[in-house]
GROMACS .gro file of C-alpha atoms in nm:
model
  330
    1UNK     CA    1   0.000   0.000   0.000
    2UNK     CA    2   0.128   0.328  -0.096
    3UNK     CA    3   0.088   0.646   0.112
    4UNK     CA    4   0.023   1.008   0.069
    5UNK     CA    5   0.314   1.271   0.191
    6UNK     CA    6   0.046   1.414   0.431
    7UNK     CA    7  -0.003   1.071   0.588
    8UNK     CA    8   0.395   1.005   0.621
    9UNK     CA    9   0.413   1.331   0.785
   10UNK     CA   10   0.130   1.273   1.062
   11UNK     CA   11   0.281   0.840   1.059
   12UNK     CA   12   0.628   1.082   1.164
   13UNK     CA   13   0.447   1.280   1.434
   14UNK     CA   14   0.220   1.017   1.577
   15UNK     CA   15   0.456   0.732   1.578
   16UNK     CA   16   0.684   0.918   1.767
   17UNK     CA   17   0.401   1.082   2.066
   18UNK     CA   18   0.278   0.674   2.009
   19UNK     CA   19   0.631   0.520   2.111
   20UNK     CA   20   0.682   0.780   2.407
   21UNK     CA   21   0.335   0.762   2.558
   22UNK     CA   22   0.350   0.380   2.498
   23UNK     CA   23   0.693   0.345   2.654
   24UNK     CA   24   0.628   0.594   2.934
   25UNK     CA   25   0.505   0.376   3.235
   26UNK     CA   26   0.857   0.195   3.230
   27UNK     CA   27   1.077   0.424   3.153
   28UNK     CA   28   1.429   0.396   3.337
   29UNK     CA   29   1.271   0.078   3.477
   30UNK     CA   30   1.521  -0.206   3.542
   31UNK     CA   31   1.407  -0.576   3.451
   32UNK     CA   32   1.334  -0.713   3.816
   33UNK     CA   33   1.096  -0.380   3.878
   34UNK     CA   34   0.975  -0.365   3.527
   35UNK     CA   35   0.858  -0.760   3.542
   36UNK     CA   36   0.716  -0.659   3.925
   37UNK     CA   37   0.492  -0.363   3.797
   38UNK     CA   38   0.402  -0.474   3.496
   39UNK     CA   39   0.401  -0.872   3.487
   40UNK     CA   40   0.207  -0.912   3.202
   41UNK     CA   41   0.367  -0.686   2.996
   42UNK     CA   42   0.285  -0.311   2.871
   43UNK     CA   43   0.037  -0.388   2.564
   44UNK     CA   44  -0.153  -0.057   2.567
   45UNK     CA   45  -0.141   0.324   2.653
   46UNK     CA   46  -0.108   0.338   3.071
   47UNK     CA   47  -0.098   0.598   3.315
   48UNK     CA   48   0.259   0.580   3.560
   49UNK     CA   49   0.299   0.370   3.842
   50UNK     CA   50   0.361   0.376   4.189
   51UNK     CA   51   0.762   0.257   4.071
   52UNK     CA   52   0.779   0.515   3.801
   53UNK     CA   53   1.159   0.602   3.805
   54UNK     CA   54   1.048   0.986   3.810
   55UNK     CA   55   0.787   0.989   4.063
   56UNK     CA   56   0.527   1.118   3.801
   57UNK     CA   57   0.151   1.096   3.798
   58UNK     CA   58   0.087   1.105   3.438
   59UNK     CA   59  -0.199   0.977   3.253
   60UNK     CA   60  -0.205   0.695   3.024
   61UNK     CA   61  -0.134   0.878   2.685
   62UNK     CA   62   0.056   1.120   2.850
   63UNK     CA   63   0.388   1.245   2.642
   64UNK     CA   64   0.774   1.330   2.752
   65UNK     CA   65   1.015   1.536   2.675
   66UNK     CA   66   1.059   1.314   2.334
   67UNK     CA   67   0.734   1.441   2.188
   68UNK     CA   68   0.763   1.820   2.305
   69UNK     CA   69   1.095   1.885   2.184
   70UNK     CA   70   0.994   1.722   1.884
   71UNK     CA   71   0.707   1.953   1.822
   72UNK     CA   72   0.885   2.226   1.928
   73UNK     CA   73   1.119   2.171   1.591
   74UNK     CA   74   0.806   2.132   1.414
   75UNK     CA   75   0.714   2.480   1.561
   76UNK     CA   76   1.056   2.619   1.464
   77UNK     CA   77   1.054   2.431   1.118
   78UNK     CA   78   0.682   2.575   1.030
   79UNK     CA   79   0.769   2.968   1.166
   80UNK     CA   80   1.037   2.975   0.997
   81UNK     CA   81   1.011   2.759   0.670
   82UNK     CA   82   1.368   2.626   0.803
   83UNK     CA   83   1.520   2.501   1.099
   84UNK     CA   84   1.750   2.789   1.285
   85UNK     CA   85   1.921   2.708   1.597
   86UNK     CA   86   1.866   3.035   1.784
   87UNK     CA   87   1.471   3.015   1.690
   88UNK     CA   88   1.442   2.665   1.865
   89UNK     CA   89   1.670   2.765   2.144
   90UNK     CA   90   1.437   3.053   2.236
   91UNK     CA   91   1.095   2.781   2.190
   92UNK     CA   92   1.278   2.578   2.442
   93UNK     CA   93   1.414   2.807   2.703
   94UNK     CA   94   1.116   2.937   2.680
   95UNK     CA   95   0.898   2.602   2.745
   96UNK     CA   96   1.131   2.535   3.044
   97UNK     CA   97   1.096   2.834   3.201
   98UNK     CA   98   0.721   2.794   3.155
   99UNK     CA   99   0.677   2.391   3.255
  100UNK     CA  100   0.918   2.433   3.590
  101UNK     CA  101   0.740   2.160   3.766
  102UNK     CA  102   0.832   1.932   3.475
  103UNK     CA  103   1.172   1.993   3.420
  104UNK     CA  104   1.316   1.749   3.614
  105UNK     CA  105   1.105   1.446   3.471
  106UNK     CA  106   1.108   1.613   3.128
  107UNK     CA  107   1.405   1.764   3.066
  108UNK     CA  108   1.719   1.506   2.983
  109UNK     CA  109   2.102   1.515   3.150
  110UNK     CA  110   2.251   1.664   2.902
  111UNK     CA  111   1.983   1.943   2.776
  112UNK     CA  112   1.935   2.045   3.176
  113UNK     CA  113   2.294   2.129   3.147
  114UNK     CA  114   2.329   2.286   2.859
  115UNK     CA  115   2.045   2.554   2.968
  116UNK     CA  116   2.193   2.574   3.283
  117UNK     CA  117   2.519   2.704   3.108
  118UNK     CA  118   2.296   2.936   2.891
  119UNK     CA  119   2.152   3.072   3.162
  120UNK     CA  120   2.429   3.138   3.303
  121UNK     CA  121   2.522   3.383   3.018
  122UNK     CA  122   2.727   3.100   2.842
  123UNK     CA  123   2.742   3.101   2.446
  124UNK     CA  124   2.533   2.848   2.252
  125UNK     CA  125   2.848   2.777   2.089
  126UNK     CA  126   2.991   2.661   2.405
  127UNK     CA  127   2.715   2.503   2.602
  128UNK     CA  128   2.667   2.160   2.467
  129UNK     CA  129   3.034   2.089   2.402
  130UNK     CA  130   2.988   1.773   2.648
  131UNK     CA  131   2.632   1.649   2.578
  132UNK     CA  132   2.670   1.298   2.430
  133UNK     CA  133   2.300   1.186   2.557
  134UNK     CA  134   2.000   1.084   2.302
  135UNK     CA  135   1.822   1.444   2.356
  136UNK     CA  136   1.964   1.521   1.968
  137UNK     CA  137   1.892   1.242   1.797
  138UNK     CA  138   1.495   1.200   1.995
  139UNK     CA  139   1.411   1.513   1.853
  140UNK     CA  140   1.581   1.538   1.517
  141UNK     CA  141   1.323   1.304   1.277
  142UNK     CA  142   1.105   1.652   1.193
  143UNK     CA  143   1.450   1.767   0.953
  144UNK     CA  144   1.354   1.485   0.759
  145UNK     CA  145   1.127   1.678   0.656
  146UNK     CA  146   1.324   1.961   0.516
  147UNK     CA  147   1.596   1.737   0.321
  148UNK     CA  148   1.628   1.431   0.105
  149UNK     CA  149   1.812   1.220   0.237
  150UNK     CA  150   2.036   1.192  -0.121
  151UNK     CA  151   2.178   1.500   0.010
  152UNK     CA  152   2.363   1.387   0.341
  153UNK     CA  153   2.564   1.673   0.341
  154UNK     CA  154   2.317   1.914   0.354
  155UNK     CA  155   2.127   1.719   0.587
  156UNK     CA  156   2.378   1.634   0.842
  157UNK     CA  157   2.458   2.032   0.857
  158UNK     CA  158   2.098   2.088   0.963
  159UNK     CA  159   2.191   1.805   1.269
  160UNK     CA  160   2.483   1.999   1.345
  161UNK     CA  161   2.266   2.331   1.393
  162UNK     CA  162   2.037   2.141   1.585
  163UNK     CA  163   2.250   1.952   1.809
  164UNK     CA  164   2.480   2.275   1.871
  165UNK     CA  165   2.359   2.390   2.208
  166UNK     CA  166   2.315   2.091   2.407
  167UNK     CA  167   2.477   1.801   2.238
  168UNK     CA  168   2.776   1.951   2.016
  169UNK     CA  169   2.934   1.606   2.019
  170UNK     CA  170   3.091   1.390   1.718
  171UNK     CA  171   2.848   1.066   1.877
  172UNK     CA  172   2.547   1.275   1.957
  173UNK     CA  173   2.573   1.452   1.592
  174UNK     CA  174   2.673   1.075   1.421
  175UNK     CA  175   2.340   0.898   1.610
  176UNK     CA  176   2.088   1.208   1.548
  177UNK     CA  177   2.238   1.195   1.162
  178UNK     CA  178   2.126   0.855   1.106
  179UNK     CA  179   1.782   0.926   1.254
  180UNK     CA  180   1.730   1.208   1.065
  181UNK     CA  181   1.861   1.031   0.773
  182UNK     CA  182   1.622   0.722   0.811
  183UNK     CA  183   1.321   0.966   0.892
  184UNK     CA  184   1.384   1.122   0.574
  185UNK     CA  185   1.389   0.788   0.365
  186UNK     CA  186   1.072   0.638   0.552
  187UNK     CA  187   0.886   0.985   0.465
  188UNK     CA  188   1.063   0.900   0.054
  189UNK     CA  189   0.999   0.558   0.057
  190UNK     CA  190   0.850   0.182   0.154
  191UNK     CA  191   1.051   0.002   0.403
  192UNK     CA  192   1.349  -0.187   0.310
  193UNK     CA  193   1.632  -0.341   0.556
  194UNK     CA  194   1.871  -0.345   0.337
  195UNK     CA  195   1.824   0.046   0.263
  196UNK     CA  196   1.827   0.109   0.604
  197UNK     CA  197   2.118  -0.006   0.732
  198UNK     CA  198   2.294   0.107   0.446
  199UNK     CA  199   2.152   0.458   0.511
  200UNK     CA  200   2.263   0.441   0.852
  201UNK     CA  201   2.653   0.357   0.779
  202UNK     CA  202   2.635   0.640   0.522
  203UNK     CA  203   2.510   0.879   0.769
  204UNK     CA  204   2.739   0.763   1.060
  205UNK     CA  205   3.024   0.831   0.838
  206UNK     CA  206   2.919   1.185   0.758
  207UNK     CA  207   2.838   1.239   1.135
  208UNK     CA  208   3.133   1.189   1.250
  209UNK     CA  209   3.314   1.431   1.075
  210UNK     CA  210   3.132   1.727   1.331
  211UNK     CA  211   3.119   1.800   1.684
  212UNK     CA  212   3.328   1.788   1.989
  213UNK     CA  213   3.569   1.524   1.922
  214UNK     CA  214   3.494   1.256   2.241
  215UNK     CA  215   3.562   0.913   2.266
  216UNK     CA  216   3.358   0.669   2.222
  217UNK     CA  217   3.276   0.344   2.112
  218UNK     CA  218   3.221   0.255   1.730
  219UNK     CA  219   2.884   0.294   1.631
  220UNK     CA  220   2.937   0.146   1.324
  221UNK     CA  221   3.039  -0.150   1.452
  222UNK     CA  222   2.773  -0.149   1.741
  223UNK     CA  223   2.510  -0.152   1.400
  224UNK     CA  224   2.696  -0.413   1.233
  225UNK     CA  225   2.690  -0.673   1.598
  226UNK     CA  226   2.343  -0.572   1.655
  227UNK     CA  227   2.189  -0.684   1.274
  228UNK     CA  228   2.460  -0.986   1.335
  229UNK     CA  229   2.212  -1.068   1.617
  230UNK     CA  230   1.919  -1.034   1.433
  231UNK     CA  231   2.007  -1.270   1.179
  232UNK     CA  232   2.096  -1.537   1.419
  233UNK     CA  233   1.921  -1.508   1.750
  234UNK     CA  234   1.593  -1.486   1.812
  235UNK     CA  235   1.363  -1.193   1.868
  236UNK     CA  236   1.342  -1.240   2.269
  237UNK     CA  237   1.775  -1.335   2.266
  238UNK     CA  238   1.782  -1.009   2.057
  239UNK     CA  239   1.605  -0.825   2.319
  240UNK     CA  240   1.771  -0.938   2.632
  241UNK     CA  241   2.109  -0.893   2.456
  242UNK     CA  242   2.066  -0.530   2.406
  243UNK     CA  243   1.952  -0.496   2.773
  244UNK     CA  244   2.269  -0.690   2.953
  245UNK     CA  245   2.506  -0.668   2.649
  246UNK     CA  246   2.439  -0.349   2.442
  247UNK     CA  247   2.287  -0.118   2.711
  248UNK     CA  248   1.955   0.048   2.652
  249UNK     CA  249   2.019   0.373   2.905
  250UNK     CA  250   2.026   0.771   2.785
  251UNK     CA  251   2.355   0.756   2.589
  252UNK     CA  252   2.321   0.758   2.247
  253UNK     CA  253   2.615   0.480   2.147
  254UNK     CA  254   2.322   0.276   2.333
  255UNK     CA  255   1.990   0.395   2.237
  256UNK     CA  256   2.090   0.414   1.819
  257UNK     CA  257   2.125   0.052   1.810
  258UNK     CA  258   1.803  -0.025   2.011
  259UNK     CA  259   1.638   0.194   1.771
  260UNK     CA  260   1.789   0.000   1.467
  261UNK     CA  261   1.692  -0.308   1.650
  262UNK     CA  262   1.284  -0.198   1.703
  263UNK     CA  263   1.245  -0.114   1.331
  264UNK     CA  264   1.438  -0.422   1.207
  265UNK     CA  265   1.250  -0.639   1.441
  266UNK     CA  266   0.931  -0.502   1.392
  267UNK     CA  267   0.949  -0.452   0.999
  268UNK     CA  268   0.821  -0.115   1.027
  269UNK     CA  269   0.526  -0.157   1.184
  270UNK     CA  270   0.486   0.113   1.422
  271UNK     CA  271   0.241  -0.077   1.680
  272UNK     CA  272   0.497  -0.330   1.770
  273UNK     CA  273   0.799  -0.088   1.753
  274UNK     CA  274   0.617   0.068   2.035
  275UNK     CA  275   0.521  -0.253   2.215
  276UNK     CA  276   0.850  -0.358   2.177
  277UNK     CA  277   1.009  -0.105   2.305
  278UNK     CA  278   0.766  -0.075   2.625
  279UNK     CA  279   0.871  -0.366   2.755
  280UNK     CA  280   1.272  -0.316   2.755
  281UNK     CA  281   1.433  -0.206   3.082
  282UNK     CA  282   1.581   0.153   3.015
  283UNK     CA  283   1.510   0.429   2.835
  284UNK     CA  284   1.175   0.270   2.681
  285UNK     CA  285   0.974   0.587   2.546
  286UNK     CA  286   1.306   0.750   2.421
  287UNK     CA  287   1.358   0.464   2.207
  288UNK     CA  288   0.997   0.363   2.133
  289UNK     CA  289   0.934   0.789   2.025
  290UNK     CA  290   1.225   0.745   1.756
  291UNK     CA  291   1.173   0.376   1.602
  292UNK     CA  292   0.777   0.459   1.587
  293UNK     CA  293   0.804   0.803   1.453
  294UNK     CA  294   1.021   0.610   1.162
  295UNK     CA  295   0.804   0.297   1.160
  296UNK     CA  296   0.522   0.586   1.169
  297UNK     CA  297   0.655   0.720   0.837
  298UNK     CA  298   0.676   0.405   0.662
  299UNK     CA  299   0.315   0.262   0.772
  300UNK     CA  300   0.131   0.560   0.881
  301UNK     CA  301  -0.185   0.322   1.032
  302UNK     CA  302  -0.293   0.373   1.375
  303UNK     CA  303  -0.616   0.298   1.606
  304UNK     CA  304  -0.838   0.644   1.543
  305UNK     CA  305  -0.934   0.632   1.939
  306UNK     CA  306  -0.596   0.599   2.027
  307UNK     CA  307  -0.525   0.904   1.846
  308UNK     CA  308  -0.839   1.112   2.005
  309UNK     CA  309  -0.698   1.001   2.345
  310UNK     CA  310  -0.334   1.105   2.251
  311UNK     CA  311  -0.463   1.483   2.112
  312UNK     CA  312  -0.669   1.488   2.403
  313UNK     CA  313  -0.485   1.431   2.699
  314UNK     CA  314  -0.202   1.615   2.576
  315UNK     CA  315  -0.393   1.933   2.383
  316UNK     CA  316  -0.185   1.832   2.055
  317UNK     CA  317  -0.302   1.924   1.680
  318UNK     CA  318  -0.161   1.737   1.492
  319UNK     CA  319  -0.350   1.773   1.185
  320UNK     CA  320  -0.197   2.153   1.262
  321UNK     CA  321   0.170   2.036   1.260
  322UNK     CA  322   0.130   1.838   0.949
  323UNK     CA  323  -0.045   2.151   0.773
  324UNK     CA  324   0.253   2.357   0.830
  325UNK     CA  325   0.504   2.086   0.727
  326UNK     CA  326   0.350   2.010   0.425
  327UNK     CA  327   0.456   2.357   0.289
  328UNK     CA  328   0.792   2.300   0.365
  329UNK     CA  329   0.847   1.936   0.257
  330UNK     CA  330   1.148   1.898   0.015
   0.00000   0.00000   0.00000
């Protein structure tokens, strides 16, 4: 089945508000507490729990910081009919200094830091020299929108601009390239595994080339263990490998090759990259908002009262958002 642009772009949005709310109640969770709260597994939007790592009381739908910082690049993106990095950085500052109750539950490690630093009168140049978290690459599928992904150059210099203030880092620039770059084949394209991890190497090569030199482990050759694993092991070995081998935490030499894992395992369909990502000890919604806003993009279906309930609870439009990114798809 073929799909219209409008309906990749909303599959984009939704997946990735779908993934976070979905993966939510376990966020941060580690196995033992995960299996104690939710022993039959997390198969449908709920509310947090009495164990939720952040001591939240949000409602079943509820979004993170995955989906707002999203949208507020979508917000960026649509005023300005491109992305600029001083126009987000105002949305944002602005949001935290609005939301202070929900900055420490919404707000990620290295971000927090990063506007600490700016607040402190520190340059935007300056303030995300250190940030090597996933707070980039979570919110960096909407520039997708703006290039085709034949033109990695151009593409991965929107990434930089993006990941500038908070994660200015050669890994956090390489891992929000290749979701950027995948975003803006699934919004091109059908799926196809072979394209993606193809896609991905491409990107991580051009990724590297920018940011705050750090060291780190080889992403590339994370990607290459991980689809290793997939071909041999099964889906539930895959899993538990990426919890006790690969990590699944906030850094993003973890959380790319979860994300690479979801869509592979899932074969783009966005309900079960979110399912699947629920139920993994870690950083669940971080990594179920980015594999379901690209599985989102390449099968744009979802349940129309789980949609109501999503727009509702959290006063999102997003028949709004796609409007205004329609004009600007390129």
């Amino acid at each position: 089945m073929s799909f219209s642009q409008r309906d990749k772009i909303f599959g984009l949005l939704f997946g990735c508000a779908y993934g976070d709310a979905m993966g939510m109640p376990s966020e941060m969770m580690c196995r033992t507490i995960l299996d104690e709260t939710f022993p039959e597994g997390i198969h449908a939007l709920l509310p947090s729990s009495q164990n939720d790592f952040f001591k939240r009381k949000f409602k079943a739908g509820e979004v993170t910081d995955d989906t707002v910082n999203t949208l507020l690049v979508c917000d960026s993106i649509i005023e300005d009919g491109k992305f600029d990095t001083e126009l987000y950085l105002r949305k944002l500052l602005r949001w935290a200094d609005e939301n202070p109750e929900k900055n420490a539950s919404q707000i990620g490690p290295s971000t927090s830091k990063a506007l600490d630093l700016l607040r402190a009168g520190k340059s935007y140049v300056e303030s995300g020299k250190y940030g090597t978290t996933n707070g980039s690459a979570m919110k960096v599928s909407p520039l997708g929108i703006l290039h085709d992904y034949h033109d990695i150059q151009g593409l991965v210099d929107d990434v930089c601009k993006l990941c500038l203030p908070t994660h200015n880092t050669s890994i956090a620039i390489t891992g929000a390239s290749v979701i950027a770059t995948l975003a803006s084949y699934a919004l091109r394209h059908e799926y196809d595994e072979e394209e993606i991890w193809s896609l991905a190497k491409l990107a991580i090569v051009e990724g590297m080339k920018h940011g705050n030199q750090l060291p780190s482990p080889s992403l590339s050759k994370r990607l290459d263990l991980i689809r290793q694993d997939i071909k041999t092991l099964s889906e539930k070995e895959v899993l538990e490998k990426l919890e006790i081998v690969y990590g699944v935490g906030f850094e993003t030499i973890e959380t790319i090759p979860a994300v690479l894992a979801m869509i592979i395992l899932s074969k783009g369909n966005p309900m079960k990259s979110a399912q699947l990502s629920a139920n993994i000890a870690g950083d669940s919604d971080t990594i179920g908002s980015i594999s379901t806003a690209i599985c989102g993009a390449f099968h744009p279906e979802f349940n129309s009262l789980d949609i109501k309930h999503i727009e509702e609870v959290n006063g999102i439009n997003f028949k709004k958002y796609v409007d205004g990114l329609e004009r600007v798809f390129k």
